[in-house]
PDB file of C-alpha atoms and ligand atoms in Angstrom:
ATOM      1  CA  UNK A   1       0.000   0.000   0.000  1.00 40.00           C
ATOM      2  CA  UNK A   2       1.419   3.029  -0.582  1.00 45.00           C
ATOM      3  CA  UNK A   3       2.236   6.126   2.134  1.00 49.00           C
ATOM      4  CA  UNK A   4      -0.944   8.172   2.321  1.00 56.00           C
ATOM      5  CA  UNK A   5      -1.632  11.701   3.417  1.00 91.00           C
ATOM      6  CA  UNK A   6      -3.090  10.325   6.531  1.00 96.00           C
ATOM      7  CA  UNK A   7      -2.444  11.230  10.113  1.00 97.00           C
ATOM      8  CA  UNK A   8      -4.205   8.709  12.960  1.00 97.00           C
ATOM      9  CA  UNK A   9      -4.887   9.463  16.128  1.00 98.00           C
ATOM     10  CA  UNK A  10      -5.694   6.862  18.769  1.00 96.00           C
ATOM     11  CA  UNK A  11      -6.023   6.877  22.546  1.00 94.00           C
ATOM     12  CA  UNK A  12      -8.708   6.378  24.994  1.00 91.00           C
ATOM     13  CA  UNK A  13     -11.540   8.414  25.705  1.00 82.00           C
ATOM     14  CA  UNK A  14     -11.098  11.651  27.446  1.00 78.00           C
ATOM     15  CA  UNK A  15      -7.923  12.090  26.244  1.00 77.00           C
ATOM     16  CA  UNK A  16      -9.108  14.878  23.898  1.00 83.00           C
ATOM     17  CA  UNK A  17      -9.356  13.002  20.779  1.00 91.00           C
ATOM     18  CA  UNK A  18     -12.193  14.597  19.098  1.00 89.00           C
ATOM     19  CA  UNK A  19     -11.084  18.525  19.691  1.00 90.00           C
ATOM     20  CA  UNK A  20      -7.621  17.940  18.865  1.00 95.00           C
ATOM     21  CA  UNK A  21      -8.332  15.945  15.411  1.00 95.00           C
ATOM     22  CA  UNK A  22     -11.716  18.539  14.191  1.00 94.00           C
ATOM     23  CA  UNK A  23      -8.560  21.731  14.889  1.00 95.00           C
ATOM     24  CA  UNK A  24      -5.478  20.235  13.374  1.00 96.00           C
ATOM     25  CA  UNK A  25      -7.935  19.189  10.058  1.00 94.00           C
ATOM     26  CA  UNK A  26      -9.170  22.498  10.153  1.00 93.00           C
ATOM     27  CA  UNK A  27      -5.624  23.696   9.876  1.00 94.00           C
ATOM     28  CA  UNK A  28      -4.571  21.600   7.232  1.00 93.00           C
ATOM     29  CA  UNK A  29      -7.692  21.421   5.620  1.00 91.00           C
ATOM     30  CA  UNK A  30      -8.120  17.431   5.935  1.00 93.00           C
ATOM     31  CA  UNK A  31     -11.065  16.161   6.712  1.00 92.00           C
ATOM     32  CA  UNK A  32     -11.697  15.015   9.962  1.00 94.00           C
ATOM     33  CA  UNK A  33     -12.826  10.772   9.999  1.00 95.00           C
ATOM     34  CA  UNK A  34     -14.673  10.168  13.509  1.00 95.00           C
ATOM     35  CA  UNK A  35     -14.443   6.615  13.493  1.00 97.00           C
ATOM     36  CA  UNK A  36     -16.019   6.227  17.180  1.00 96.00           C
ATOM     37  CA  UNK A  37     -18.851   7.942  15.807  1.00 96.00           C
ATOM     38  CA  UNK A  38     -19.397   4.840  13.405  1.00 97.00           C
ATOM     39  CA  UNK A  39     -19.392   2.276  16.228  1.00 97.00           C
ATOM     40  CA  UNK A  40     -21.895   4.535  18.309  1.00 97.00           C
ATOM     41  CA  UNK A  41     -24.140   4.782  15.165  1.00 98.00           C
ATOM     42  CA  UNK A  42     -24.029   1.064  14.993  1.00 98.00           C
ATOM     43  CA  UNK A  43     -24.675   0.362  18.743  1.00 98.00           C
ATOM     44  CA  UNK A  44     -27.617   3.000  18.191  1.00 98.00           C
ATOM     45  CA  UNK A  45     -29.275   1.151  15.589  1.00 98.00           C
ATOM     46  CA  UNK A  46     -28.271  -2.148  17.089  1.00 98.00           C
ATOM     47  CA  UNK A  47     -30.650  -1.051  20.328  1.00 97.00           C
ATOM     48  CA  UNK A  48     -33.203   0.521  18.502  1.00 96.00           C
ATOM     49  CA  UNK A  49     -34.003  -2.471  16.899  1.00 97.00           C
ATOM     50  CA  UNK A  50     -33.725  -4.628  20.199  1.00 97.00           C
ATOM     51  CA  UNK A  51     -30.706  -6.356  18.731  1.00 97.00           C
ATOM     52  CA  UNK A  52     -28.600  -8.641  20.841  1.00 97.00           C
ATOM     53  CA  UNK A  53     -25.129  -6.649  21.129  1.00 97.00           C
ATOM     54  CA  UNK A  54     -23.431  -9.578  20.935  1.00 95.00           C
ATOM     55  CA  UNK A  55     -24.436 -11.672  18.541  1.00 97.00           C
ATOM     56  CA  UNK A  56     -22.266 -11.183  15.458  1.00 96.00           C
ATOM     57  CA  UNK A  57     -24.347 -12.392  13.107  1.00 96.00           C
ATOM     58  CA  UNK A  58     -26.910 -10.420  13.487  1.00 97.00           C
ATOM     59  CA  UNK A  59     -25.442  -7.394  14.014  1.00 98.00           C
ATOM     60  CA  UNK A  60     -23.656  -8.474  10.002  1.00 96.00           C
ATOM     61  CA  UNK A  61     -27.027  -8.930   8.907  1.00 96.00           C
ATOM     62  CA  UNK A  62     -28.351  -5.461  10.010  1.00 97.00           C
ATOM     63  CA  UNK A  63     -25.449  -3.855   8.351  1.00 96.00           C
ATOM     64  CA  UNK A  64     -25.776  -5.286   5.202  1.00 94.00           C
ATOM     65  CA  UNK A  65     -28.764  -2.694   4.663  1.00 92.00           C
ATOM     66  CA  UNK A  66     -27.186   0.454   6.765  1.00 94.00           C
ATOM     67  CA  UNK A  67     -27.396   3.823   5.468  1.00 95.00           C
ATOM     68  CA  UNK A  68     -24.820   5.918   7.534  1.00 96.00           C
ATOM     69  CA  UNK A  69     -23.473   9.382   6.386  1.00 94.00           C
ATOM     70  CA  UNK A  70     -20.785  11.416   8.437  1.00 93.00           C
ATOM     71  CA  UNK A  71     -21.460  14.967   7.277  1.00 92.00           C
ATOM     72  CA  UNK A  72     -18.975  17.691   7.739  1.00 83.00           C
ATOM     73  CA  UNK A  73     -20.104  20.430   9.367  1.00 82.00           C
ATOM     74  CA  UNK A  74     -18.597  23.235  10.516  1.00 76.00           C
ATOM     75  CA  UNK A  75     -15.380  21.811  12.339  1.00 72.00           C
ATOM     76  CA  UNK A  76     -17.846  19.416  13.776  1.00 78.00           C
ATOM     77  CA  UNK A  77     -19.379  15.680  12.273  1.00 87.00           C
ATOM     78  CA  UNK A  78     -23.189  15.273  11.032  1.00 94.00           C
ATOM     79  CA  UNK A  79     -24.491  11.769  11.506  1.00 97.00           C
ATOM     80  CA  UNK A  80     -26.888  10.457   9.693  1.00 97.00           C
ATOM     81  CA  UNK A  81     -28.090   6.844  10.103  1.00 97.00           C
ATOM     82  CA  UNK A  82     -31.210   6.187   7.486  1.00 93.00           C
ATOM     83  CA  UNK A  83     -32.189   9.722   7.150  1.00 93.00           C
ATOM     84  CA  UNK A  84     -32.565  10.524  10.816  1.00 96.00           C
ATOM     85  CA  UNK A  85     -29.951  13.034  12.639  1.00 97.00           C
ATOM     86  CA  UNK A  86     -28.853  11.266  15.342  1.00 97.00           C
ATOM     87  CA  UNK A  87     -25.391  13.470  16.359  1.00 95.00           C
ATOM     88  CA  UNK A  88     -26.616  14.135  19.261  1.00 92.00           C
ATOM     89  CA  UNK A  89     -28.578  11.268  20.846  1.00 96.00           C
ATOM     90  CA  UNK A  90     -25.230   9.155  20.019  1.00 96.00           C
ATOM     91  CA  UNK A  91     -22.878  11.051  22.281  1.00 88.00           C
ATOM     92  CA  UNK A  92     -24.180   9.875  26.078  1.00 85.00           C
ATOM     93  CA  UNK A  93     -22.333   7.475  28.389  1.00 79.00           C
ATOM     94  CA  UNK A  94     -24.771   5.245  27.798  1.00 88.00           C
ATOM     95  CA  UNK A  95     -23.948   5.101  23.904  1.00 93.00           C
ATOM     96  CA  UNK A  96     -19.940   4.830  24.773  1.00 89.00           C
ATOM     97  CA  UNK A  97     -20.627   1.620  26.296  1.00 88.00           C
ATOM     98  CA  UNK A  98     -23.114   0.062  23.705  1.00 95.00           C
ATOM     99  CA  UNK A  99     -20.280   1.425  21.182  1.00 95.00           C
ATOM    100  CA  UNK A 100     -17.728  -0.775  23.147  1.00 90.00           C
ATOM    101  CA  UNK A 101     -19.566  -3.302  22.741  1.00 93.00           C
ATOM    102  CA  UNK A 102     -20.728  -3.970  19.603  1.00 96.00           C
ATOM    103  CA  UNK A 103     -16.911  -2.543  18.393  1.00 94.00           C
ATOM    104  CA  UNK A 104     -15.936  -5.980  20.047  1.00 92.00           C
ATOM    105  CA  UNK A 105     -17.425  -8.112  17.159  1.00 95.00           C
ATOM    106  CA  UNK A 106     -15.480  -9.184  14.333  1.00 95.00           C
ATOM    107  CA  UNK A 107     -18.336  -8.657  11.835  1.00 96.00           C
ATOM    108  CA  UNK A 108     -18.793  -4.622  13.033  1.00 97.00           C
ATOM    109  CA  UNK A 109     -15.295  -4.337  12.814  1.00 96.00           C
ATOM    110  CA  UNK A 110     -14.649  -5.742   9.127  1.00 96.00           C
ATOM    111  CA  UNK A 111     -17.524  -3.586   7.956  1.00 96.00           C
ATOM    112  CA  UNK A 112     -16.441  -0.325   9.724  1.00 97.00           C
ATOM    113  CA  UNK A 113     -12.836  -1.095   8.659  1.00 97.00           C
ATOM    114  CA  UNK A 114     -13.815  -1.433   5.059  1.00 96.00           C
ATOM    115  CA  UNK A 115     -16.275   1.607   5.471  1.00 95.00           C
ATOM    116  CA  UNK A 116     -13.015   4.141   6.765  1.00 96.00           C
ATOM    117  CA  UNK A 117     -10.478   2.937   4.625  1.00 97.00           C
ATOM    118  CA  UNK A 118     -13.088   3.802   1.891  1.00 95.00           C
ATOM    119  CA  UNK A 119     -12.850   7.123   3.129  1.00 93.00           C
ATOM    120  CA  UNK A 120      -9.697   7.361   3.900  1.00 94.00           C
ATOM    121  CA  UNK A 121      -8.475   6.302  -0.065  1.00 92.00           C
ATOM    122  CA  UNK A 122      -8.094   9.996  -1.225  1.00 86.00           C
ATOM    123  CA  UNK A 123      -6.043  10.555   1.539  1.00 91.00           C
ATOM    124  CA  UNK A 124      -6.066  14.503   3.413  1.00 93.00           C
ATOM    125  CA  UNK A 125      -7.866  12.545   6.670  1.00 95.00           C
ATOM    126  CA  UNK A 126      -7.148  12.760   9.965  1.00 96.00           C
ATOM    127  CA  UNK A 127      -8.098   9.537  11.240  1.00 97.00           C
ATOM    128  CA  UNK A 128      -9.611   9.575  14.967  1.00 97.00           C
ATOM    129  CA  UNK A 129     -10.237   6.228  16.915  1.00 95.00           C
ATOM    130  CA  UNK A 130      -8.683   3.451  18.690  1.00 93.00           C
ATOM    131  CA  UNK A 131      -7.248   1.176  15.757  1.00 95.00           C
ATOM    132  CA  UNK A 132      -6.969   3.317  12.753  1.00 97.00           C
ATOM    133  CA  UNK A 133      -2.904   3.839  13.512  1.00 97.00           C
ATOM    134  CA  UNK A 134      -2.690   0.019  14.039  1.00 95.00           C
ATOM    135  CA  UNK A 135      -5.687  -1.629  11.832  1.00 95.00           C
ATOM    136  CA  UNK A 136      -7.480   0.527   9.532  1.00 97.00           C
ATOM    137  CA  UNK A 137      -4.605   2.412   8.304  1.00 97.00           C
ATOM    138  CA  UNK A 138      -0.976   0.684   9.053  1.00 96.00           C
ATOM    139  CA  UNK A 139       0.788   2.870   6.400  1.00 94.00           C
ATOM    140  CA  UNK A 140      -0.262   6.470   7.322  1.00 95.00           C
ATOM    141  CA  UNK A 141       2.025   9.107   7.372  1.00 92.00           C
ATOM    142  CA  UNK A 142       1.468  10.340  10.895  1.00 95.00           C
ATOM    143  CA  UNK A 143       0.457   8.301  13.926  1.00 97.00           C
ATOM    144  CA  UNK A 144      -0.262  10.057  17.178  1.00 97.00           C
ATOM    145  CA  UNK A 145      -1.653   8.122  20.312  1.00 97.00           C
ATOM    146  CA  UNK A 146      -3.085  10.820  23.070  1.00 96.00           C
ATOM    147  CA  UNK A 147      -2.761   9.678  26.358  1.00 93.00           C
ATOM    148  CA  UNK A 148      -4.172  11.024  29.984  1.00 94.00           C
ATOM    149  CA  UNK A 149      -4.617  10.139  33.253  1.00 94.00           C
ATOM    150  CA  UNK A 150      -7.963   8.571  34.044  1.00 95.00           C
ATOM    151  CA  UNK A 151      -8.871  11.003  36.710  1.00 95.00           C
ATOM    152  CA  UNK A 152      -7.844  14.050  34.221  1.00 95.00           C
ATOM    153  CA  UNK A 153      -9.910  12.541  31.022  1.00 94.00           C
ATOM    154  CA  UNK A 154     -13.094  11.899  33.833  1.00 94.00           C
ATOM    155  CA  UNK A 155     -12.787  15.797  34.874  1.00 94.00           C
ATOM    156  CA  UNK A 156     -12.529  17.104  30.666  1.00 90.00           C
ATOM    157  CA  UNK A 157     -15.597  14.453  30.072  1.00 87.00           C
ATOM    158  CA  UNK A 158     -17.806  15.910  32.969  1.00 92.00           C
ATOM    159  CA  UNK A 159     -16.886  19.684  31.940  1.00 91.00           C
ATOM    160  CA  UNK A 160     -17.638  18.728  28.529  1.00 84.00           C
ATOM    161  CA  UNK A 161     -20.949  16.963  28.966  1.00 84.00           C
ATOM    162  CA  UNK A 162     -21.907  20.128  31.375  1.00 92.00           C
ATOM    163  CA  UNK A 163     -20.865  22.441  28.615  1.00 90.00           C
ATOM    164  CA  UNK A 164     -23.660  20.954  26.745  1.00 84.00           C
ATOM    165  CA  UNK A 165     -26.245  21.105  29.551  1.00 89.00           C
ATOM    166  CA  UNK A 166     -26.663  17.791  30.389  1.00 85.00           C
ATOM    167  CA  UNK A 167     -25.979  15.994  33.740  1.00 88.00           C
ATOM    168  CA  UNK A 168     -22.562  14.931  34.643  1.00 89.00           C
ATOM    169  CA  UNK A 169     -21.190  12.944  38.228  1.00 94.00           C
ATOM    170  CA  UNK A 170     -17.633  13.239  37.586  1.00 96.00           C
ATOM    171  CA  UNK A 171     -17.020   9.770  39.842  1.00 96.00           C
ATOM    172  CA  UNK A 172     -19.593   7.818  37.938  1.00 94.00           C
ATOM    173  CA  UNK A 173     -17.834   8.909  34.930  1.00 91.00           C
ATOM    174  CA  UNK A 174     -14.264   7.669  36.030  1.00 94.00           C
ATOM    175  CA  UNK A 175     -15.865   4.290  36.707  1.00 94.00           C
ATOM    176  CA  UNK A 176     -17.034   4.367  33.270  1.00 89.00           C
ATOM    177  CA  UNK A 177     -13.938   5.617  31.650  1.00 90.00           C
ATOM    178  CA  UNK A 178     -12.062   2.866  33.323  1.00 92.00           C
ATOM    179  CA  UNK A 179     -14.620   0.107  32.439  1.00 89.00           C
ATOM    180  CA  UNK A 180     -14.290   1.661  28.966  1.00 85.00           C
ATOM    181  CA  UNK A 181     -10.385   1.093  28.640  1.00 89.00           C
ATOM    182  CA  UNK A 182     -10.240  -1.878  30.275  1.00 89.00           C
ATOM    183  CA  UNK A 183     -12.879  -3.350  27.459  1.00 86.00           C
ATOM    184  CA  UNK A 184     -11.170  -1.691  24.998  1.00 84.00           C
ATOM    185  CA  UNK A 185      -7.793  -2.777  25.967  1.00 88.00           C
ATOM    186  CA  UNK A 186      -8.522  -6.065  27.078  1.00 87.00           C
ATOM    187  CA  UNK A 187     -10.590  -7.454  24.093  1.00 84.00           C
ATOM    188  CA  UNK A 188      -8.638  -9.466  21.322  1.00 86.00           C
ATOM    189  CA  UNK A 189      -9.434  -7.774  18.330  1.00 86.00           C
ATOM    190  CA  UNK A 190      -7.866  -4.745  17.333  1.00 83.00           C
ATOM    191  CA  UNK A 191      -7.470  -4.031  21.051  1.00 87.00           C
ATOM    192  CA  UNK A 192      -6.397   0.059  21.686  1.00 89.00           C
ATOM    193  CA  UNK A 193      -2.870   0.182  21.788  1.00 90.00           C
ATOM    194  CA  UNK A 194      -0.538   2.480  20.253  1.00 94.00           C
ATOM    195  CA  UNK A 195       0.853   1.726  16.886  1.00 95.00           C
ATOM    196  CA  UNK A 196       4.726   0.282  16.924  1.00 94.00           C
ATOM    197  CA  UNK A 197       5.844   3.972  15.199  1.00 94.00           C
ATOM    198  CA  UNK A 198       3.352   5.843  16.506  1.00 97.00           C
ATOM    199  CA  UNK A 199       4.230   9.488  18.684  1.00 97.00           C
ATOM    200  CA  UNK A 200       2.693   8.842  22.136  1.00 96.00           C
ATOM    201  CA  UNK A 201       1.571  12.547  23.543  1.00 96.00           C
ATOM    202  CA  UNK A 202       0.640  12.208  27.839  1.00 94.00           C
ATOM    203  CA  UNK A 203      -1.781  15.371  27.502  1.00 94.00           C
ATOM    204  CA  UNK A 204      -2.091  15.370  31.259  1.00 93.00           C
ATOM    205  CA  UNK A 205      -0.636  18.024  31.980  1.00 93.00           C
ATOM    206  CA  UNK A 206      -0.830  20.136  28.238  1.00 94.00           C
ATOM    207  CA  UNK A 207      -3.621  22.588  27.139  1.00 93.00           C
ATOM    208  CA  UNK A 208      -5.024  21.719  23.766  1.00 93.00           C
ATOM    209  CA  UNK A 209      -3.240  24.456  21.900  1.00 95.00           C
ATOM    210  CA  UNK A 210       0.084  23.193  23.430  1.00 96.00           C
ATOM    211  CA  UNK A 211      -1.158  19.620  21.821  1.00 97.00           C
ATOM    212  CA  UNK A 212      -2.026  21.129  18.329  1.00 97.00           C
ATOM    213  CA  UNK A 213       1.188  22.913  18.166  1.00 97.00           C
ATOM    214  CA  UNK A 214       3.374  19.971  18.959  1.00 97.00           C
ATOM    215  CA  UNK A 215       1.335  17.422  16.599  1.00 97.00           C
ATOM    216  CA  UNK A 216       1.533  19.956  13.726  1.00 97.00           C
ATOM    217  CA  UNK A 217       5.109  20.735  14.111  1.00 96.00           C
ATOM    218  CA  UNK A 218       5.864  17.005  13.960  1.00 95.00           C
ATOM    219  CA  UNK A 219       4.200  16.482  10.483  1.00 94.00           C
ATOM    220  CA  UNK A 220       5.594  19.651   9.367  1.00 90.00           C
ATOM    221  CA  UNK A 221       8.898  18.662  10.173  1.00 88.00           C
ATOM    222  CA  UNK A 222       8.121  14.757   8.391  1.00 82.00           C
ATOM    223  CA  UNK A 223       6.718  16.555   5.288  1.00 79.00           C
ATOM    224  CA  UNK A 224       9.881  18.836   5.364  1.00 79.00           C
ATOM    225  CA  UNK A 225      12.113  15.585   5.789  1.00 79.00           C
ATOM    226  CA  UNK A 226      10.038  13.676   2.676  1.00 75.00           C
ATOM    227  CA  UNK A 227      10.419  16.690   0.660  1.00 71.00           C
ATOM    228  CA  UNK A 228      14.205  16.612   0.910  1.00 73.00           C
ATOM    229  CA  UNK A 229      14.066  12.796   0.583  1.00 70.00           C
ATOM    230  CA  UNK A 230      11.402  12.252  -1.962  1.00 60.00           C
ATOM    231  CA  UNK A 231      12.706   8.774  -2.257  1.00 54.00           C
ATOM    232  CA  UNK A 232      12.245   7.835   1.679  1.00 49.00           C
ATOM    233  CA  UNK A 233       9.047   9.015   1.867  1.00 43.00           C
ATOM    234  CA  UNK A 234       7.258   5.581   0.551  1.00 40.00           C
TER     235      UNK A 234
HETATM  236  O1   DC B 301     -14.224   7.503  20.625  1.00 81.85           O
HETATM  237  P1   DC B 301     -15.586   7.127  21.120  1.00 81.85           P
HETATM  238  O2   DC B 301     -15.745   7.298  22.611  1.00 81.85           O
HETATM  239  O3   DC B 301     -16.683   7.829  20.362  1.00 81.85           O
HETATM  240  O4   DC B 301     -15.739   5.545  20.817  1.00 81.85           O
HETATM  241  C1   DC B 301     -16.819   4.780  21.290  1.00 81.85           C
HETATM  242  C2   DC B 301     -16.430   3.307  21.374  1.00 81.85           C
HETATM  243  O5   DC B 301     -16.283   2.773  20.061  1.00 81.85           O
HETATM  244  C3   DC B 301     -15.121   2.990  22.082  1.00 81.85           C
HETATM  245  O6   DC B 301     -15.299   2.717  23.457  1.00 81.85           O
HETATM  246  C4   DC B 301     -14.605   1.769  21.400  1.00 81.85           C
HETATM  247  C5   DC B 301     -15.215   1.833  20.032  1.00 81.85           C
HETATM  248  N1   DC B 301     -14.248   2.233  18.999  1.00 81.85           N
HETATM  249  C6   DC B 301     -13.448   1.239  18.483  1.00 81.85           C
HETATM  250  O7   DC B 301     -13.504   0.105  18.934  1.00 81.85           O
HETATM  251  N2   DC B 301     -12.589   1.526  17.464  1.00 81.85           N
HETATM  252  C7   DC B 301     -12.490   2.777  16.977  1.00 81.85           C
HETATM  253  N3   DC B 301     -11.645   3.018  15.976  1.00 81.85           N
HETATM  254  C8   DC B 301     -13.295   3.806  17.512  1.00 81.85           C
HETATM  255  C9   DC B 301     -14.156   3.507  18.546  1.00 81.85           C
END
């Protein structure tokens, strides 16, 4: 496979993912690939339709016939599963969890893998998830993995949810987070983990415009090194 324009960036939740990809795509005019977005559309659908999470099969079967758009807009993602607008009722606790779980079968995985990389072919993507450094796209350009202390990524999620009005108990939500990465670390396939040459950033202790800077000056200073070496770049 050849080199693409991509840059991945994996981690757990809370780690400040989502703001940190939608601002460094805006900067370099990429567009922005919310993978965990996918997996919460599917565990939507998936309990909407009283579907067993985890029974493979029949999660394959219901997404033979999905209809799921991710929409630009404005810095931020539009999902649309079968015509309805469901970017907001996808981003509760509640849906992190059902995400986790139906991201744990094979079948949802081959089908959501097949579904980014589809995206991801014209390269200019930032790539946001837990496998897209070390699964969905093994030969991107730039791999970041964001890191943060669980008790830090519980206190941005409960500002964050707050920010938007709704309820937040900052201890509930560290059980969760912790539930959440021990699931997601834990399981066999694709399991989160950083990729073997991927830049590991602790954000702990940085503000997000100290983690945009430092992520942008490390692809400028790859792109910089490919231009000089046009031949080490593949
Ligand atoms: O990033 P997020 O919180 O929206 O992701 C929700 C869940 O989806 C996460 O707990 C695990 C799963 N997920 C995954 O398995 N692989 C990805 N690339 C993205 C998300």
């Amino acid at each position: 496979m050849m080199m693409q324009d991509i840059i991945t960036i994996d981690g757990p939740s809370g780690g400040g993912k989502s703001t940190i990809s939608r601002l460094i795509a805006a900067k370099l005019g990429f567009t922005y690939l919310d993978t965990g977005a996918m997996y919460r559309a599917v565990g939507y659908k998936a309990q909407k339709l009283g579907i067993d999470l985890s029974n493979g099969q029949a999660l394959a079967k219901m997404l033979d016939s999905i209809n799921l758009n991710l929409i630009p807009n404005e810095g931020d993602t539009k999902v649309i599963l079968d015509k309805e607008d469901i970017s907001l009722a996808i981003r509760t606790a509640e849906m992190g969890l059902i995400a986790s779980k139906v991201s744990a079968q094979p079948e949802v995985r081959a089908k959501l893998t097949e579904m980014q990389r589809r995206i991801g072919e014209k390269g200019g993507v930032v790539a946001e998830g837990r496998d897209t450094g070390t699964i969905v796209f093994p030969s991107a350009k730039y791999k970041f993995f964001l890191d943060a202390k669980p008790e830090e990524r519980a206190r941005r999620r409960t500002l964050q949810l707050r920010e938007k009005g709704q309820q937040a108990n900052e201890l509930e939500i560290l059980a969760q987070i912790i539930k959440r990465d021990q699931d997601d670390i834990g399981r066999s396939l694709a399991p989160l983990q950083p990729a073997a040459n991927a830049i590991i950033v602790d954000t702990s202790k940085m503000s997000i415009e100290d983690v945009v800077r430092f992520m942008l000056e490390k692809v400028e200073k790859s792109r910089k090194n490919s231009d000089n070496n046009p031949q080490k770049a593949e």
